[in-house]
C-alpha positions as YAML, in Angstrom:
chain: A
units: angstrom
residues:
- id: 1
  name: UNK
  ca: [-14.33, -18.58, -0.67]
- id: 2
  name: UNK
  ca: [-11.23, -19.29, -2.78]
- id: 3
  name: UNK
  ca: [-12.58, -22.76, -3.55]
- id: 4
  name: UNK
  ca: [-16.23, -21.82, -4.18]
- id: 5
  name: UNK
  ca: [-16.06, -21.58, -7.97]
- id: 6
  name: UNK
  ca: [-12.92, -23.61, -8.62]
- id: 7
  name: UNK
  ca: [-14.92, -26.39, -10.31]
- id: 8
  name: UNK
  ca: [-16.69, -24.06, -12.79]
- id: 9
  name: UNK
  ca: [-15.65, -23.73, -16.42]
- id: 10
  name: UNK
  ca: [-13.39, -20.71, -17.00]
- id: 11
  name: UNK
  ca: [-13.96, -18.28, -19.87]
- id: 12
  name: UNK
  ca: [-10.46, -16.81, -20.11]
- id: 13
  name: UNK
  ca: [-7.07, -17.77, -21.49]
- id: 14
  name: UNK
  ca: [-4.28, -18.01, -18.91]
- id: 15
  name: UNK
  ca: [-1.33, -15.81, -19.91]
- id: 16
  name: UNK
  ca: [2.09, -15.03, -18.47]
- id: 17
  name: UNK
  ca: [4.88, -12.55, -19.06]
- id: 18
  name: UNK
  ca: [8.13, -13.32, -17.22]
- id: 19
  name: UNK
  ca: [11.79, -12.42, -17.22]
- id: 20
  name: UNK
  ca: [12.90, -15.87, -18.42]
- id: 21
  name: UNK
  ca: [16.02, -15.94, -20.58]
- id: 22
  name: UNK
  ca: [14.85, -15.93, -24.21]
- id: 23
  name: UNK
  ca: [18.12, -17.58, -25.32]
- id: 24
  name: UNK
  ca: [17.44, -20.68, -23.21]
- id: 25
  name: UNK
  ca: [20.15, -19.88, -20.68]
- id: 26
  name: UNK
  ca: [19.76, -19.46, -16.94]
- id: 27
  name: UNK
  ca: [20.10, -15.70, -16.68]
- id: 28
  name: UNK
  ca: [16.40, -15.23, -16.03]
- id: 29
  name: UNK
  ca: [16.54, -11.59, -15.02]
- id: 30
  name: UNK
  ca: [16.63, -8.09, -16.43]
- id: 31
  name: UNK
  ca: [19.35, -5.67, -15.33]
- id: 32
  name: UNK
  ca: [18.13, -2.10, -14.89]
- id: 33
  name: UNK
  ca: [20.85, 0.51, -14.93]
- id: 34
  name: UNK
  ca: [21.20, 3.29, -12.40]
- id: 35
  name: UNK
  ca: [18.59, 5.93, -13.18]
- id: 36
  name: UNK
  ca: [17.00, 3.76, -15.89]
- id: 37
  name: UNK
  ca: [13.52, 2.30, -16.36]
- id: 38
  name: UNK
  ca: [12.48, -1.11, -17.65]
- id: 39
  name: UNK
  ca: [9.05, -1.54, -19.25]
- id: 40
  name: UNK
  ca: [7.63, -5.02, -19.48]
- id: 41
  name: UNK
  ca: [6.06, -5.66, -22.95]
- id: 42
  name: UNK
  ca: [2.57, -4.18, -23.34]
- id: 43
  name: UNK
  ca: [-0.38, -6.38, -22.39]
- id: 44
  name: UNK
  ca: [-3.33, -6.42, -24.84]
- id: 45
  name: UNK
  ca: [-6.77, -6.75, -23.29]
- id: 46
  name: UNK
  ca: [-9.41, -7.19, -22.24]
- id: 47
  name: UNK
  ca: [-7.53, -8.74, -19.37]
- id: 48
  name: UNK
  ca: [-6.97, -8.95, -15.63]
- id: 49
  name: UNK
  ca: [-3.65, -9.13, -13.82]
- id: 50
  name: UNK
  ca: [-4.06, -11.82, -11.18]
- id: 51
  name: UNK
  ca: [-0.59, -12.39, -9.75]
- id: 52
  name: UNK
  ca: [2.53, -10.24, -9.80]
- id: 53
  name: UNK
  ca: [5.69, -11.85, -8.41]
- id: 54
  name: UNK
  ca: [9.11, -10.25, -8.35]
- id: 55
  name: UNK
  ca: [12.42, -10.35, -6.56]
- id: 56
  name: UNK
  ca: [15.44, -8.10, -6.80]
- id: 57
  name: UNK
  ca: [19.18, -8.58, -6.72]
- id: 58
  name: UNK
  ca: [20.51, -5.25, -5.49]
- id: 59
  name: UNK
  ca: [23.91, -6.37, -6.86]
- id: 60
  name: UNK
  ca: [26.03, -4.14, -4.60]
- id: 61
  name: UNK
  ca: [27.67, -5.92, -1.66]
- id: 62
  name: UNK
  ca: [26.47, -3.17, 0.69]
- id: 63
  name: UNK
  ca: [23.39, -1.64, -0.94]
- id: 64
  name: UNK
  ca: [21.79, 1.52, 0.36]
- id: 65
  name: UNK
  ca: [19.20, 1.06, 3.10]
- id: 66
  name: UNK
  ca: [16.97, 3.17, 0.85]
- id: 67
  name: UNK
  ca: [17.36, 0.77, -2.10]
- id: 68
  name: UNK
  ca: [13.78, -0.54, -2.15]
- id: 69
  name: UNK
  ca: [12.39, 2.94, -1.58]
- id: 70
  name: UNK
  ca: [14.36, 4.01, -4.67]
- id: 71
  name: UNK
  ca: [12.73, 1.39, -6.91]
- id: 72
  name: UNK
  ca: [9.38, 2.56, -8.25]
- id: 73
  name: UNK
  ca: [6.52, 0.46, -9.58]
- id: 74
  name: UNK
  ca: [4.44, 2.07, -12.34]
- id: 75
  name: UNK
  ca: [1.29, 0.49, -13.82]
- id: 76
  name: UNK
  ca: [-0.86, 2.17, -16.45]
- id: 77
  name: UNK
  ca: [-4.24, 0.92, -17.67]
- id: 78
  name: UNK
  ca: [-5.79, 1.84, -21.03]
- id: 79
  name: UNK
  ca: [-5.69, 5.52, -22.00]
- id: 80
  name: UNK
  ca: [-4.82, 7.03, -18.63]
- id: 81
  name: UNK
  ca: [-2.70, 10.19, -18.86]
- id: 82
  name: UNK
  ca: [-0.74, 9.10, -15.78]
- id: 83
  name: UNK
  ca: [-0.06, 5.69, -14.21]
- id: 84
  name: UNK
  ca: [-2.79, 4.54, -11.85]
- id: 85
  name: UNK
  ca: [-0.03, 2.91, -9.77]
- id: 86
  name: UNK
  ca: [3.10, 4.96, -9.11]
- id: 87
  name: UNK
  ca: [4.66, 4.00, -5.78]
- id: 88
  name: UNK
  ca: [7.98, 2.77, -4.34]
- id: 89
  name: UNK
  ca: [8.30, -1.00, -4.09]
- id: 90
  name: UNK
  ca: [8.79, -0.81, -0.31]
- id: 91
  name: UNK
  ca: [5.55, 1.08, 0.30]
- id: 92
  name: UNK
  ca: [3.48, -1.00, -2.11]
- id: 93
  name: UNK
  ca: [4.60, -4.23, -0.43]
- id: 94
  name: UNK
  ca: [4.03, -2.90, 3.12]
- id: 95
  name: UNK
  ca: [7.58, -2.31, 4.37]
- id: 96
  name: UNK
  ca: [7.56, 1.46, 4.10]
- id: 97
  name: UNK
  ca: [10.75, 1.98, 6.11]
- id: 98
  name: UNK
  ca: [12.68, 0.05, 3.47]
- id: 99
  name: UNK
  ca: [13.71, -3.13, 5.32]
- id: 100
  name: UNK
  ca: [12.21, -6.14, 3.49]
- id: 101
  name: UNK
  ca: [10.08, -8.14, 5.93]
- id: 102
  name: UNK
  ca: [7.67, -11.07, 5.94]
- id: 103
  name: UNK
  ca: [4.09, -10.10, 5.09]
- id: 104
  name: UNK
  ca: [1.19, -12.55, 5.10]
- id: 105
  name: UNK
  ca: [-1.99, -10.73, 4.09]
- id: 106
  name: UNK
  ca: [-4.59, -11.70, 1.50]
- id: 107
  name: UNK
  ca: [-3.53, -9.37, -1.34]
- id: 108
  name: UNK
  ca: [0.13, -8.65, -0.44]
- id: 109
  name: UNK
  ca: [2.58, -11.41, 0.54]
- id: 110
  name: UNK
  ca: [6.32, -11.06, 1.10]
- id: 111
  name: UNK
  ca: [8.81, -13.77, 2.05]
- id: 112
  name: UNK
  ca: [12.12, -12.58, 3.43]
- id: 113
  name: UNK
  ca: [14.82, -15.17, 2.84]
- id: 114
  name: UNK
  ca: [17.61, -15.71, 5.41]
- id: 115
  name: UNK
  ca: [20.41, -15.73, 2.86]
- id: 116
  name: UNK
  ca: [23.78, -14.10, 3.48]
- id: 117
  name: UNK
  ca: [22.73, -10.57, 2.65]
- id: 118
  name: UNK
  ca: [22.33, -7.82, 5.20]
- id: 119
  name: UNK
  ca: [19.88, -4.96, 5.27]
- id: 120
  name: UNK
  ca: [17.75, -4.09, 3.40]
- id: 121
  name: UNK
  ca: [17.54, -7.89, 2.86]
- id: 122
  name: UNK
  ca: [16.23, -10.08, 0.04]
- id: 123
  name: UNK
  ca: [13.07, -12.03, -0.66]
- id: 124
  name: UNK
  ca: [10.03, -12.54, -2.86]
- id: 125
  name: UNK
  ca: [7.28, -9.97, -3.40]
- id: 126
  name: UNK
  ca: [3.75, -11.05, -4.37]
- id: 127
  name: UNK
  ca: [0.65, -9.02, -5.23]
- id: 128
  name: UNK
  ca: [-2.74, -10.74, -5.67]
- id: 129
  name: UNK
  ca: [-4.90, -7.65, -6.22]
- id: 130
  name: UNK
  ca: [-6.94, -8.22, -9.41]
- id: 131
  name: UNK
  ca: [-6.19, -5.42, -11.91]
- id: 132
  name: UNK
  ca: [-8.52, -5.31, -14.95]
- id: 133
  name: UNK
  ca: [-7.95, -3.35, -18.16]
- id: 134
  name: UNK
  ca: [-10.09, -2.98, -21.26]
- id: 135
  name: UNK
  ca: [-7.59, -2.42, -24.09]
- id: 136
  name: UNK
  ca: [-3.99, -2.49, -22.88]
- id: 137
  name: UNK
  ca: [-1.80, -2.18, -19.83]
- id: 138
  name: UNK
  ca: [1.87, -1.56, -19.09]
- id: 139
  name: UNK
  ca: [4.11, -2.28, -16.11]
- id: 140
  name: UNK
  ca: [7.42, -0.47, -15.59]
- id: 141
  name: UNK
  ca: [10.13, -0.59, -12.95]
- id: 142
  name: UNK
  ca: [12.13, 2.61, -12.40]
- id: 143
  name: UNK
  ca: [15.54, 2.33, -10.73]
- id: 144
  name: UNK
  ca: [16.36, 5.56, -8.94]
- id: 145
  name: UNK
  ca: [19.38, 4.06, -7.19]
- id: 146
  name: UNK
  ca: [22.95, 5.04, -8.02]
- id: 147
  name: UNK
  ca: [23.79, 1.43, -8.94]
- id: 148
  name: UNK
  ca: [22.40, -1.24, -11.26]
- id: 149
  name: UNK
  ca: [19.81, -3.71, -10.01]
- id: 150
  name: UNK
  ca: [18.47, -6.99, -11.41]
- id: 151
  name: UNK
  ca: [14.80, -7.97, -11.38]
- id: 152
  name: UNK
  ca: [13.18, -11.38, -11.82]
- id: 153
  name: UNK
  ca: [9.41, -11.34, -12.41]
- id: 154
  name: UNK
  ca: [6.22, -13.23, -13.30]
- id: 155
  name: UNK
  ca: [3.05, -11.44, -14.40]
- id: 156
  name: UNK
  ca: [0.19, -13.97, -14.50]
- id: 157
  name: UNK
  ca: [-2.96, -12.64, -16.17]
- id: 158
  name: UNK
  ca: [-6.23, -13.62, -17.81]
- id: 159
  name: UNK
  ca: [-7.18, -12.64, -21.36]
- id: 160
  name: UNK
  ca: [-10.88, -12.36, -22.21]
- id: 161
  name: UNK
  ca: [-12.89, -11.95, -25.39]
- id: 162
  name: UNK
  ca: [-14.91, -9.17, -23.73]
- id: 163
  name: UNK
  ca: [-16.02, -7.85, -20.36]
- id: 164
  name: UNK
  ca: [-19.73, -7.71, -19.56]
- id: 165
  name: UNK
  ca: [-19.36, -4.25, -17.97]
- id: 166
  name: UNK
  ca: [-16.74, -1.48, -17.67]
- id: 167
  name: UNK
  ca: [-13.95, -2.27, -15.23]
- id: 168
  name: UNK
  ca: [-12.95, -0.31, -12.16]
- id: 169
  name: UNK
  ca: [-9.23, 0.40, -12.38]
- id: 170
  name: UNK
  ca: [-6.88, -0.44, -9.54]
- id: 171
  name: UNK
  ca: [-5.09, 2.58, -8.03]
- id: 172
  name: UNK
  ca: [-2.57, 3.43, -5.35]
- id: 173
  name: UNK
  ca: [-2.10, 6.86, -3.77]
- id: 174
  name: UNK
  ca: [1.11, 7.69, -1.90]
- id: 175
  name: UNK
  ca: [1.25, 10.42, 0.73]
- id: 176
  name: UNK
  ca: [3.64, 11.59, 3.45]
- id: 177
  name: UNK
  ca: [3.76, 14.35, 6.05]
- id: 178
  name: UNK
  ca: [5.71, 15.50, 9.07]
- id: 179
  name: UNK
  ca: [2.71, 16.19, 11.25]
- id: 180
  name: UNK
  ca: [2.40, 19.08, 13.69]
- id: 181
  name: UNK
  ca: [-0.31, 20.06, 16.22]
- id: 182
  name: UNK
  ca: [-2.80, 22.65, 14.93]
- id: 183
  name: UNK
  ca: [-1.72, 26.28, 15.33]
- id: 184
  name: UNK
  ca: [-2.71, 27.66, 18.71]
- id: 185
  name: UNK
  ca: [-3.51, 24.28, 20.25]
- id: 186
  name: UNK
  ca: [-1.72, 23.56, 23.55]
- id: 187
  name: UNK
  ca: [1.33, 21.33, 23.08]
- id: 188
  name: UNK
  ca: [0.85, 17.92, 24.68]
- id: 189
  name: UNK
  ca: [3.40, 15.95, 26.69]
- id: 190
  name: UNK
  ca: [5.18, 13.28, 24.69]
- id: 191
  name: UNK
  ca: [3.17, 10.06, 24.80]
- id: 192
  name: UNK
  ca: [0.19, 11.73, 26.46]
- id: 193
  name: UNK
  ca: [-2.99, 13.60, 25.51]
- id: 194
  name: UNK
  ca: [-5.60, 16.00, 26.84]
- id: 195
  name: UNK
  ca: [-9.05, 14.37, 26.47]
- id: 196
  name: UNK
  ca: [-10.80, 17.71, 27.05]
- id: 197
  name: UNK
  ca: [-9.57, 19.02, 23.67]
- id: 198
  name: UNK
  ca: [-12.14, 18.26, 20.97]
- id: 199
  name: UNK
  ca: [-11.95, 17.78, 17.21]
- id: 200
  name: UNK
  ca: [-15.20, 18.16, 15.29]
- id: 201
  name: UNK
  ca: [-13.79, 18.28, 11.76]
- id: 202
  name: UNK
  ca: [-11.27, 16.57, 9.51]
- id: 203
  name: UNK
  ca: [-9.32, 19.50, 8.11]
- id: 204
  name: UNK
  ca: [-6.19, 18.88, 10.22]
- id: 205
  name: UNK
  ca: [-6.17, 15.09, 9.79]
- id: 206
  name: UNK
  ca: [-3.47, 13.14, 7.99]
- id: 207
  name: UNK
  ca: [-4.90, 12.25, 4.56]
- id: 208
  name: UNK
  ca: [-4.78, 8.76, 3.04]
- id: 209
  name: UNK
  ca: [-6.87, 9.63, -0.02]
- id: 210
  name: UNK
  ca: [-8.76, 12.68, -1.28]
- id: 211
  name: UNK
  ca: [-10.42, 11.85, -4.58]
- id: 212
  name: UNK
  ca: [-13.17, 13.63, -6.49]
- id: 213
  name: UNK
  ca: [-15.16, 12.90, -9.66]
- id: 214
  name: UNK
  ca: [-14.58, 9.17, -9.35]
- id: 215
  name: UNK
  ca: [-16.86, 6.25, -8.62]
- id: 216
  name: UNK
  ca: [-15.33, 3.25, -6.91]
- id: 217
  name: UNK
  ca: [-14.40, 1.71, -3.57]
- id: 218
  name: UNK
  ca: [-11.57, 1.88, -1.06]
- id: 219
  name: UNK
  ca: [-9.86, -1.43, -0.28]
- id: 220
  name: UNK
  ca: [-6.85, -0.83, 1.95]
- id: 221
  name: UNK
  ca: [-4.27, 1.25, 3.79]
- id: 222
  name: UNK
  ca: [-0.56, 0.74, 4.36]
- id: 223
  name: UNK
  ca: [0.95, 3.13, 6.91]
- id: 224
  name: UNK
  ca: [4.46, 3.71, 8.22]
- id: 225
  name: UNK
  ca: [5.19, 6.03, 11.15]
- id: 226
  name: UNK
  ca: [8.37, 7.34, 12.73]
- id: 227
  name: UNK
  ca: [7.98, 8.88, 16.18]
- id: 228
  name: UNK
  ca: [10.93, 10.29, 18.13]
- id: 229
  name: UNK
  ca: [11.34, 11.04, 21.86]
- id: 230
  name: UNK
  ca: [10.18, 14.52, 22.77]
- id: 231
  name: UNK
  ca: [7.61, 14.87, 20.03]
- id: 232
  name: UNK
  ca: [4.23, 16.12, 21.19]
- id: 233
  name: UNK
  ca: [1.24, 13.85, 21.68]
- id: 234
  name: UNK
  ca: [0.43, 10.18, 21.24]
- id: 235
  name: UNK
  ca: [-0.18, 9.02, 17.66]
- id: 236
  name: UNK
  ca: [-1.94, 5.81, 18.72]
- id: 237
  name: UNK
  ca: [-5.01, 7.83, 19.68]
- id: 238
  name: UNK
  ca: [-5.92, 9.26, 16.24]
- id: 239
  name: UNK
  ca: [-9.41, 8.41, 14.94]
- id: 240
  name: UNK
  ca: [-9.96, 7.35, 11.32]
- id: 241
  name: UNK
  ca: [-12.62, 9.18, 9.29]
- id: 242
  name: UNK
  ca: [-14.02, 8.32, 5.86]
- id: 243
  name: UNK
  ca: [-16.06, 11.15, 4.34]
- id: 244
  name: UNK
  ca: [-18.15, 9.64, 1.54]
- id: 245
  name: UNK
  ca: [-19.66, 11.72, -1.27]
- id: 246
  name: UNK
  ca: [-19.26, 15.08, 0.51]
- id: 247
  name: UNK
  ca: [-21.43, 14.12, 3.48]
- id: 248
  name: UNK
  ca: [-21.53, 16.62, 6.38]
- id: 249
  name: UNK
  ca: [-20.00, 16.14, 9.84]
- id: 250
  name: UNK
  ca: [-20.05, 13.66, 11.44]
- id: 251
  name: UNK
  ca: [-18.97, 11.14, 8.79]
- id: 252
  name: UNK
  ca: [-20.85, 7.86, 8.96]
- id: 253
  name: UNK
  ca: [-17.49, 6.00, 9.20]
- id: 254
  name: UNK
  ca: [-15.76, 7.47, 12.27]
- id: 255
  name: UNK
  ca: [-13.38, 5.32, 14.30]
- id: 256
  name: UNK
  ca: [-12.07, 5.27, 17.86]
- id: 257
  name: UNK
  ca: [-8.28, 5.19, 17.55]
- id: 258
  name: UNK
  ca: [-5.40, 4.36, 15.21]
- id: 259
  name: UNK
  ca: [-4.73, 0.89, 16.58]
- id: 260
  name: UNK
  ca: [-8.49, 0.24, 16.45]
- id: 261
  name: UNK
  ca: [-8.70, 1.09, 12.73]
- id: 262
  name: UNK
  ca: [-5.84, -1.35, 12.13]
- id: 263
  name: UNK
  ca: [-7.87, -4.05, 13.98]
- id: 264
  name: UNK
  ca: [-5.54, -4.05, 17.01]
- id: 265
  name: UNK
  ca: [-5.96, -2.86, 20.61]
- id: 266
  name: UNK
  ca: [-3.79, -1.15, 23.20]
- id: 267
  name: UNK
  ca: [-1.24, 0.11, 20.72]
- id: 268
  name: UNK
  ca: [1.32, -1.45, 18.40]
- id: 269
  name: UNK
  ca: [3.48, -3.74, 20.51]
- id: 270
  name: UNK
  ca: [4.43, -6.73, 18.33]
- id: 271
  name: UNK
  ca: [4.94, -7.78, 14.74]
- id: 272
  name: UNK
  ca: [2.13, -10.01, 13.48]
- id: 273
  name: UNK
  ca: [0.44, -10.51, 10.10]
- id: 274
  name: UNK
  ca: [-3.17, -11.55, 9.62]
- id: 275
  name: UNK
  ca: [-5.21, -11.87, 6.37]
- id: 276
  name: UNK
  ca: [-6.67, -8.34, 6.52]
- id: 277
  name: UNK
  ca: [-4.57, -6.50, 9.12]
- id: 278
  name: UNK
  ca: [-1.21, -6.56, 10.78]
- id: 279
  name: UNK
  ca: [2.05, -4.95, 11.84]
- id: 280
  name: UNK
  ca: [4.97, -5.76, 9.56]
- id: 281
  name: UNK
  ca: [7.78, -3.82, 11.23]
- id: 282
  name: UNK
  ca: [8.74, -2.36, 14.62]
- id: 283
  name: UNK
  ca: [12.17, -0.82, 15.18]
- id: 284
  name: UNK
  ca: [12.90, 0.54, 18.63]
- id: 285
  name: UNK
  ca: [16.23, 2.01, 19.74]
- id: 286
  name: UNK
  ca: [17.76, 2.53, 23.15]
- id: 287
  name: UNK
  ca: [16.89, 6.21, 22.90]
- id: 288
  name: UNK
  ca: [13.18, 5.43, 22.45]
- id: 289
  name: UNK
  ca: [11.68, 6.12, 25.85]
- id: 290
  name: UNK
  ca: [7.96, 5.61, 25.25]
- id: 291
  name: UNK
  ca: [5.81, 2.90, 23.63]
- id: 292
  name: UNK
  ca: [4.91, 5.36, 20.87]
- id: 293
  name: UNK
  ca: [8.60, 5.84, 19.94]
- id: 294
  name: UNK
  ca: [10.28, 4.06, 17.06]
- id: 295
  name: UNK
  ca: [9.51, 3.10, 13.48]
- id: 296
  name: UNK
  ca: [6.33, 1.16, 12.74]
- id: 297
  name: UNK
  ca: [4.65, -0.24, 9.59]
- id: 298
  name: UNK
  ca: [1.10, -1.59, 9.54]
- id: 299
  name: UNK
  ca: [-1.76, -2.40, 7.19]
- id: 300
  name: UNK
  ca: [-5.55, -2.71, 7.07]
- id: 301
  name: UNK
  ca: [-7.28, -4.21, 4.05]
- id: 302
  name: UNK
  ca: [-11.00, -3.94, 3.34]
- id: 303
  name: UNK
  ca: [-11.48, -7.23, 1.49]
- id: 304
  name: UNK
  ca: [-14.61, -8.08, 3.45]
- id: 305
  name: UNK
  ca: [-15.78, -4.48, 3.98]
- id: 306
  name: UNK
  ca: [-14.84, -2.29, 0.98]
- id: 307
  name: UNK
  ca: [-15.91, 1.34, 1.22]
- id: 308
  name: UNK
  ca: [-17.91, 2.37, -1.89]
- id: 309
  name: UNK
  ca: [-18.31, 5.95, -3.08]
- id: 310
  name: UNK
  ca: [-20.32, 7.42, -5.96]
- id: 311
  name: UNK
  ca: [-18.44, 10.67, -6.58]
- id: 312
  name: UNK
  ca: [-15.81, 11.36, -3.91]
- id: 313
  name: UNK
  ca: [-13.95, 10.00, -0.90]
- id: 314
  name: UNK
  ca: [-11.87, 11.75, 1.74]
- id: 315
  name: UNK
  ca: [-10.07, 9.09, 3.81]
- id: 316
  name: UNK
  ca: [-8.04, 10.41, 6.73]
- id: 317
  name: UNK
  ca: [-6.91, 9.81, 10.29]
- id: 318
  name: UNK
  ca: [-6.09, 12.09, 13.19]
- id: 319
  name: UNK
  ca: [-2.38, 12.18, 14.02]
- id: 320
  name: UNK
  ca: [-3.03, 11.64, 17.71]
- id: 321
  name: UNK
  ca: [-6.11, 12.75, 19.62]
- id: 322
  name: UNK
  ca: [-7.33, 16.04, 18.10]
- id: 323
  name: UNK
  ca: [-4.23, 15.95, 15.86]
- id: 324
  name: UNK
  ca: [-1.87, 16.69, 18.76]
- id: 325
  name: UNK
  ca: [1.03, 14.51, 17.56]
- id: 326
  name: UNK
  ca: [4.40, 15.26, 15.99]
- id: 327
  name: UNK
  ca: [5.53, 12.30, 13.87]
- id: 328
  name: UNK
  ca: [6.45, 11.32, 10.32]
- id: 329
  name: UNK
  ca: [3.59, 9.64, 8.45]
- id: 330
  name: UNK
  ca: [3.91, 7.81, 5.12]
- id: 331
  name: UNK
  ca: [1.03, 5.88, 3.55]
- id: 332
  name: UNK
  ca: [-0.34, 4.07, 0.53]
- id: 333
  name: UNK
  ca: [-4.08, 3.97, -0.16]
- id: 334
  name: UNK
  ca: [-5.31, 1.05, -2.31]
- id: 335
  name: UNK
  ca: [-8.55, 1.67, -4.20]
- id: 336
  name: UNK
  ca: [-10.58, 0.92, -7.30]
- id: 337
  name: UNK
  ca: [-12.26, 3.59, -9.37]
- id: 338
  name: UNK
  ca: [-13.24, 5.00, -12.71]
- id: 339
  name: UNK
  ca: [-13.57, 8.70, -13.61]
- id: 340
  name: UNK
  ca: [-17.08, 10.07, -13.89]
- id: 341
  name: UNK
  ca: [-17.89, 11.02, -17.47]
...
């Protein structure tokens, strides 16, 4: 598909904004002070971001393991009151626990480099999600660390004379929760479940996205989970549910288990990246006694099967069968949409 229209005449002007040294020297980066924010010069549309590349020098010899989680990406399109993208770098690029890892999906690609730097490591970060804007757009990097950082970046984009129709804006939605079983529900053994308990609603589910008064489509989920020995339930068994345009129970998109939604089977047992799904990180300690224990990061993109909605979408997943699991969930939902007038 990438080659289908490569031979056709293009009707845009290729543009780039980068951190190259304007004096002609080799210091091709921007240093962002502790607690400061750097805004890349405003982009004038109509245009589409096609490729965002960046890498960071954390500068400190022993940077915090939270360093990438303390760097925030903010992208604002047109006249939006708030950025449509406002998410830590680590979550956006699918390493939600903060350790930079290799990722090889269609829209998000990360290359960890084996240079002499310890955790949280160093490498290149690439985003290929198309991001259109009608009039202008801005990209900012906020450094919430206690030390300076340096960023190198390319923003490759297309400038058009006009769009034939209004664009759907790219969005991310960040969420996190320390999940607990529903009040009054029997506590399950760690790593186990009771199949006789039923769940015929979505109220107790972990929520990826709950959006109203928008028209658009859902295109992906990044999820990181931390599960400790002794916590109730088995998070692998949670079903995904997508409630489209306020439809009644049961939703037409109802899954069969967490590993199933992420296009896997029989749990999350190895790191592997595929074009639309994968596991980017597994960290298991000696104290982890069950296959559900440890820290995990995974993704599922809907490039081939986007989920359209006309006015609302409630995207969620059970945290274990019938929401019986205790674990820490952290997610990013990737979606396109435009407010209803």
